[in-house]
CSV table of C-alpha atoms in Angstrom, one decimal:
chain,number,residue,atom,x,y,z
I,17,MET,CA,108.7,79.8,112.5
I,18,PRO,CA,111.6,82.2,111.4
I,19,ARG,CA,114.4,83.1,113.7
I,20,GLN,CA,115.8,86.6,114.3
I,21,THR,CA,119.0,85.5,112.7
I,22,ASP,CA,117.2,84.7,109.4
I,23,ILE,CA,116.9,88.5,108.7
I,24,VAL,CA,119.6,90.2,106.7
I,25,TYR,CA,119.3,93.5,104.7
I,26,GLN,CA,121.0,94.9,101.7
I,27,THR,CA,122.1,98.5,101.4
I,28,PRO,CA,120.5,100.3,98.4
I,29,GLU,CA,122.5,102.8,96.3
I,30,TYR,CA,120.6,105.7,97.8
I,31,PRO,CA,118.8,106.2,101.0
I,32,ARG,CA,115.0,106.2,100.8
I,33,GLN,CA,114.5,109.0,103.4
I,34,LEU,CA,116.5,112.1,104.4
I,35,ARG,CA,115.8,113.9,107.6
I,36,THR,CA,117.3,117.3,108.3
I,37,ASP,CA,118.0,118.5,111.8
I,38,THR,CA,116.5,121.9,111.2
I,39,SER,CA,115.9,122.9,114.7
I,40,THR,CA,115.9,121.1,118.1
I,41,PHE,CA,113.5,123.4,119.7
I,42,CYS,CA,110.0,122.1,120.6
I,43,ASN,CA,107.2,123.7,122.6
I,44,ALA,CA,105.9,120.3,123.8
I,45,LYS,CA,107.4,118.2,126.5
I,46,CYS,CA,106.3,114.7,125.4
I,47,LEU,CA,107.0,112.2,128.1
I,48,SER,CA,108.3,109.6,125.7
I,49,CYS,CA,110.5,112.0,123.6
I,50,HIS,CA,114.2,111.2,123.3
I,51,ARG,CA,115.0,114.9,122.7
I,52,LEU,CA,114.5,115.4,126.4
I,53,LEU,CA,117.4,113.1,127.1
I,54,THR,CA,120.1,115.2,125.5
I,55,ALA,CA,121.4,118.8,125.8
I,56,ARG,CA,122.0,119.0,122.1
I,57,GLN,CA,120.6,122.2,120.7
I,58,GLY,CA,121.1,124.1,117.4
I,59,ILE,CA,119.7,125.3,114.2
I,60,LEU,CA,120.5,124.3,110.6
I,61,GLN,CA,121.5,127.4,108.6
I,62,LEU,CA,119.7,128.0,105.3
I,63,SER,CA,123.0,128.1,103.5
I,64,GLN,CA,123.8,124.6,104.8
I,65,LEU,CA,120.4,123.3,103.8
I,66,ASP,CA,120.9,124.9,100.2
I,67,ALA,CA,124.2,123.1,99.8
I,68,LEU,CA,122.7,119.8,101.0
I,69,LEU,CA,119.7,120.0,98.7
I,70,SER,CA,121.9,121.0,95.7
I,71,ASP,CA,123.9,117.9,96.4
I,72,VAL,CA,120.9,115.6,96.6
I,73,ALA,CA,119.4,117.2,93.4
I,74,ARG,CA,122.4,115.8,91.5
I,75,TRP,CA,121.5,112.2,92.2
I,76,LYS,CA,120.6,110.0,89.2
I,77,VAL,CA,117.6,108.7,91.2
I,78,PRO,CA,115.3,111.3,92.9
I,79,LEU,CA,115.1,111.0,96.7
I,80,SER,CA,111.9,109.4,97.7
I,81,GLU,CA,111.1,111.4,100.9
I,82,ILE,CA,112.6,114.2,102.9
I,83,ILE,CA,111.5,115.1,106.4
I,84,PRO,CA,112.6,118.7,107.3
I,85,VAL,CA,113.0,118.1,111.0
I,86,ASN,CA,114.4,115.3,113.2
I,87,TYR,CA,113.6,116.2,116.8
I,88,GLY,CA,111.8,119.4,117.3
I,89,GLU,CA,108.6,121.2,116.3
I,90,PHE,CA,109.1,122.3,112.7
I,91,PHE,CA,106.5,125.1,112.8
I,92,ALA,CA,108.2,126.8,115.7
I,93,PHE,CA,111.1,127.5,113.5
I,94,PRO,CA,110.6,131.1,112.1
I,95,GLY,CA,112.0,130.1,108.7
I,96,TRP,CA,109.9,127.0,108.2
I,97,LEU,CA,108.2,128.2,105.0
I,98,SER,CA,111.5,129.2,103.4
I,99,ILE,CA,112.8,125.7,104.1
I,100,LEU,CA,109.8,124.0,102.5
I,101,GLU,CA,110.0,126.3,99.4
I,102,ALA,CA,113.7,125.6,99.0
I,103,ILE,CA,113.1,121.8,99.3
I,104,SER,CA,110.2,122.0,96.8
I,105,SER,CA,112.3,124.1,94.4
I,106,LYS,CA,115.5,122.0,94.6
I,107,LEU,CA,113.8,118.5,94.8
I,108,PRO,CA,110.5,118.7,92.9
I,109,GLN,CA,110.1,114.9,92.6
I,110,THR,CA,110.7,114.3,96.4
I,111,GLN,CA,107.8,114.0,98.8
I,112,ILE,CA,107.9,116.2,101.9
I,113,THR,CA,106.6,114.6,105.0
I,114,ILE,CA,106.1,116.8,108.1
I,115,PRO,CA,105.6,115.5,111.7
I,116,THR,CA,104.1,118.1,114.0
I,117,ASN,CA,102.3,118.4,117.3
I,118,GLY,CA,99.9,120.8,115.4
I,119,SER,CA,99.8,123.4,118.1
I,120,LEU,CA,101.1,126.3,115.8
I,121,LEU,CA,99.1,125.4,112.6
I,122,ASN,CA,96.6,128.2,112.7
I,123,ALA,CA,94.7,129.1,109.6
I,124,ASP,CA,97.4,131.4,108.2
I,125,ASN,CA,100.1,128.8,108.6
I,126,VAL,CA,97.9,126.1,107.0
I,127,ASP,CA,97.3,128.4,104.0
I,128,GLN,CA,101.1,128.9,103.6
I,129,LEU,CA,101.7,125.2,104.0
I,130,CYS,CA,99.2,124.2,101.3
I,131,LYS,CA,101.0,126.4,98.7
I,132,VAL,CA,104.1,124.1,98.8
I,133,ALA,CA,103.3,121.7,96.0
I,134,THR,CA,105.5,118.8,97.1
I,135,VAL,CA,104.1,118.5,100.6
I,136,ARG,CA,102.4,115.2,100.7
I,137,LEU,CA,102.0,114.1,104.2
I,138,VAL,CA,101.4,115.8,107.6
I,139,ASN,CA,101.6,113.5,110.7
I,140,PHE,CA,100.0,115.0,113.8
I,141,SER,CA,101.5,113.6,117.0
I,142,VAL,CA,98.6,113.6,119.3
I,143,ASN,CA,99.5,110.7,121.7
I,144,ALA,CA,96.4,110.7,123.9
I,145,TYR,CA,92.6,110.5,123.9
I,146,PHE,CA,91.7,111.7,127.4
I,147,GLU,CA,92.2,115.3,128.2
I,148,GLU,CA,94.2,114.5,131.4
I,149,THR,CA,96.5,112.3,129.6
I,150,TYR,CA,97.1,114.8,126.8
I,151,GLU,CA,98.1,117.6,129.0
I,152,LYS,CA,100.4,115.4,131.2
I,153,PHE,CA,101.9,113.5,128.2
I,154,MET,CA,102.3,116.4,125.8
I,155,GLY,CA,102.8,119.4,128.1
I,156,LEU,CA,100.4,121.4,125.9
I,157,PRO,CA,97.0,122.8,126.5
I,158,VAL,CA,94.2,120.4,125.6
I,159,ASP,CA,92.6,123.0,123.2
I,160,THR,CA,95.4,122.1,120.8
I,161,ILE,CA,93.3,119.2,119.8
I,162,GLN,CA,90.7,121.6,118.3
I,163,THR,CA,93.5,123.4,116.6
I,164,ILE,CA,94.6,120.1,115.0
I,165,ILE,CA,91.0,119.2,113.9
I,166,ARG,CA,90.6,122.6,112.2
I,167,ALA,CA,93.9,122.4,110.5
I,168,VAL,CA,93.1,118.9,109.1
I,169,ALA,CA,89.8,120.2,107.8
I,170,ARG,CA,91.4,123.2,106.2
I,171,ILE,CA,94.1,121.1,104.5
I,172,LYS,CA,91.5,118.6,103.2
I,173,VAL,CA,89.6,121.6,101.5
I,174,GLN,CA,92.7,123.3,100.0
I,175,ARG,CA,94.9,120.3,99.3
I,176,PRO,CA,93.0,116.9,99.3
I,177,ASP,CA,96.2,115.3,97.9
I,178,ILE,CA,98.0,115.9,101.2
I,179,LYS,CA,97.6,112.9,103.5
I,180,THR,CA,96.9,113.6,107.2
I,181,TRP,CA,97.8,111.1,109.9
I,182,ALA,CA,97.2,111.1,113.6
I,183,SER,CA,99.7,109.1,115.7
I,184,MET,CA,100.1,107.9,119.2
I,185,VAL,CA,103.3,106.8,120.9
I,186,PHE,CA,101.8,104.0,122.9
I,187,ASP,CA,103.2,102.6,126.2
I,188,PRO,CA,101.1,101.2,129.0
I,189,SER,CA,103.2,103.4,131.4
I,190,TYR,CA,101.4,106.4,129.8
I,191,GLN,CA,98.1,105.2,128.3
I,192,SER,CA,95.7,102.3,128.8
I,193,ASP,CA,94.4,100.0,126.1
I,194,LEU,CA,91.0,101.7,126.4
I,195,GLU,CA,92.7,105.1,125.7
I,196,ARG,CA,94.6,103.6,122.7
I,197,ASP,CA,91.4,102.1,121.2
I,198,SER,CA,89.3,105.2,121.8
I,199,PHE,CA,92.0,107.3,120.2
I,200,LYS,CA,91.8,105.2,117.0
I,201,GLU,CA,88.0,105.3,117.0
I,202,PHE,CA,88.0,109.1,117.5
I,203,TRP,CA,90.5,110.0,114.8
I,204,LYS,CA,89.7,107.5,112.1
I,205,THR,CA,86.8,109.7,110.8
I,206,LYS,CA,88.9,112.8,110.9
I,207,VAL,CA,92.3,111.9,109.2
I,208,ASP,CA,93.4,109.6,106.4
I,209,ALA,CA,95.2,107.2,108.7
I,210,VAL,CA,95.7,106.5,112.4
I,211,TRP,CA,98.6,104.6,113.8
I,212,THR,CA,100.2,103.8,117.1
I,213,ILE,CA,104.0,103.6,117.7
I,214,GLY,CA,105.7,101.6,120.4
I,215,ALA,CA,107.7,103.8,122.7
I,216,SER,CA,111.3,102.7,122.0
I,217,SER,CA,113.6,102.0,124.9
I,218,ALA,CA,116.7,103.2,123.1
I,219,GLY,CA,118.9,105.3,125.3
I,220,ARG,CA,116.3,105.6,128.0
I,221,PRO,CA,117.5,104.7,131.5
I,222,ASP,CA,113.9,104.3,132.6
I,223,LYS,CA,113.2,101.6,130.1
I,224,LYS,CA,115.2,98.4,129.5
I,225,VAL,CA,114.8,95.6,127.0
I,226,VAL,CA,113.4,92.5,128.7
I,227,ILE,CA,114.0,90.1,125.9
I,228,SER,CA,117.2,90.8,123.9
I,229,ARG,CA,116.9,91.0,120.1
I,230,SER,CA,119.4,90.3,117.4
I,231,GLU,CA,117.6,91.2,114.2
I,232,PRO,CA,119.1,94.1,112.3
I,233,CYS,CA,117.4,97.5,112.4
I,234,ARG,CA,115.6,98.5,109.1
I,235,SER,CA,116.2,102.2,109.5
I,236,ILE,CA,120.0,102.0,109.1
I,237,PHE,CA,119.4,100.5,105.6
I,238,SER,CA,116.9,103.1,104.5
I,239,ASP,CA,117.3,106.4,106.3
I,240,ILE,CA,119.9,109.1,106.9
I,241,VAL,CA,119.9,112.1,109.1
I,242,VAL,CA,122.0,115.3,108.7
I,243,GLY,CA,122.4,117.2,111.9
I,244,TYR,CA,122.4,121.0,112.2
I,245,ASP,CA,126.2,120.7,112.8
I,246,GLY,CA,126.8,118.2,109.9
I,247,LYS,CA,126.8,115.1,112.1
I,248,LEU,CA,125.3,112.0,110.5
I,249,SER,CA,122.8,109.6,112.0
I,250,SER,CA,120.8,106.8,110.6
I,251,CYS,CA,118.8,106.0,113.7
I,252,CYS,CA,115.2,107.1,114.6
I,253,TRP,CA,115.9,107.3,118.3
I,254,ASP,CA,119.5,108.7,118.6
I,255,SER,CA,118.5,112.3,119.5
I,256,ALA,CA,122.0,112.9,120.9
I,257,PHE,CA,123.7,111.6,117.8
I,258,SER,CA,125.7,109.4,120.1
I,259,LEU,CA,126.6,106.8,117.4
I,260,ASP,CA,129.8,108.0,115.8
I,261,LEU,CA,128.8,107.9,112.1
I,262,GLY,CA,130.9,110.7,110.7
I,263,TYR,CA,130.0,114.1,109.3
I,264,TYR,CA,128.4,115.2,106.1
I,265,SER,CA,131.2,115.6,103.6
I,266,GLY,CA,129.3,117.5,100.9
I,267,ASP,CA,128.5,114.2,99.0
I,268,LEU,CA,125.6,112.5,100.8
I,269,GLN,CA,125.6,109.5,98.5
I,270,LYS,CA,129.2,108.9,99.4
I,271,ASP,CA,128.4,109.4,103.1
I,272,TRP,CA,125.5,106.9,102.8
I,273,ARG,CA,128.2,104.2,102.3
I,274,ASN,CA,130.9,105.6,104.5
I,275,PRO,CA,133.0,103.1,106.5
I,276,LYS,CA,131.4,103.9,109.8
I,277,LEU,CA,127.9,103.4,108.6
I,278,GLU,CA,128.8,100.3,106.7
I,279,GLU,CA,130.4,98.8,109.9
I,280,LEU,CA,127.2,99.5,111.8
I,281,ARG,CA,125.2,97.7,109.2
I,282,ARG,CA,127.7,94.8,109.1
I,283,ILE,CA,127.4,94.4,112.9
I,284,HIS,CA,123.6,94.4,112.6
I,285,ASN,CA,123.5,92.0,109.8
I,286,GLU,CA,125.7,89.6,111.7
I,287,HIS,CA,123.2,89.7,114.5
I,288,ARG,CA,125.6,91.4,116.9
I,289,ARG,CA,123.7,94.6,117.7
I,290,ASN,CA,124.0,93.9,121.4
I,291,GLU,CA,127.7,95.0,121.0
I,292,ILE,CA,126.5,98.5,120.5
I,293,SER,CA,125.2,100.2,123.6
I,294,LEU,CA,122.4,102.1,122.1
I,295,CYS,CA,121.3,99.3,119.9
I,296,SER,CA,121.4,96.7,122.6
I,297,GLN,CA,118.8,98.6,124.6
I,298,CYS,CA,116.5,99.5,121.7
I,299,THR,CA,113.1,97.8,120.9
I,300,SER,CA,113.1,99.0,117.2
I,301,ALA,CA,114.0,96.8,114.4
């Protein structure tokens, strides 16, 4: 049986995934969301995005995936279509993946979305099966579910190449095993994939790690996030950008290997993540 200390990762020349902190606004109030733990609020200016995309477009190897939002509801941002068009134009070989709660994907928005050629995946964060759970967990009206179902069907007609997923952040504090299993049964005939995500404890005072872990986190070896203010992150759960990993310099490939990020990776690979406050209380690896 392997030990946690057997795991060591190498840092690739380029990140696999780039997330842009387009807007921190969200119309949902998901109980598990780390966005609710921070007062950080802002919007990425289109001129900033254009400079970032032009930088990444110069890479010798095309970026594999870009997610145009970090924490927030992408379709609540008035300029969402301009952002997708800019990404598709600048990075024509890069897959666009969009996480969304689906509440704003009416027919017109779906039609506009489907015109963007490099959109390849839309993940609908649904998080519940029972109506009572949905409204309490998401803070959205339950008829949003029907909006999502209609959006998925419309996407399948117009762009069958776009994969649709339905996801649930699962935690027994919020949902039962029955709800999780019913969720999977309900959505498996409606979308291309259904998946459940463990509710991470990172930075949450209401959740503590019971068994400490030492294995390094995969995301810091594959992903990078550029905040609306230029701050860098490489963590799925650090909505406050509390890890000091520097700022975007105008050269993201260089930033990917900056001394602060390299030190974070070294500490993880040496199985000393417990020395970092956020990482010591995180269940992700």
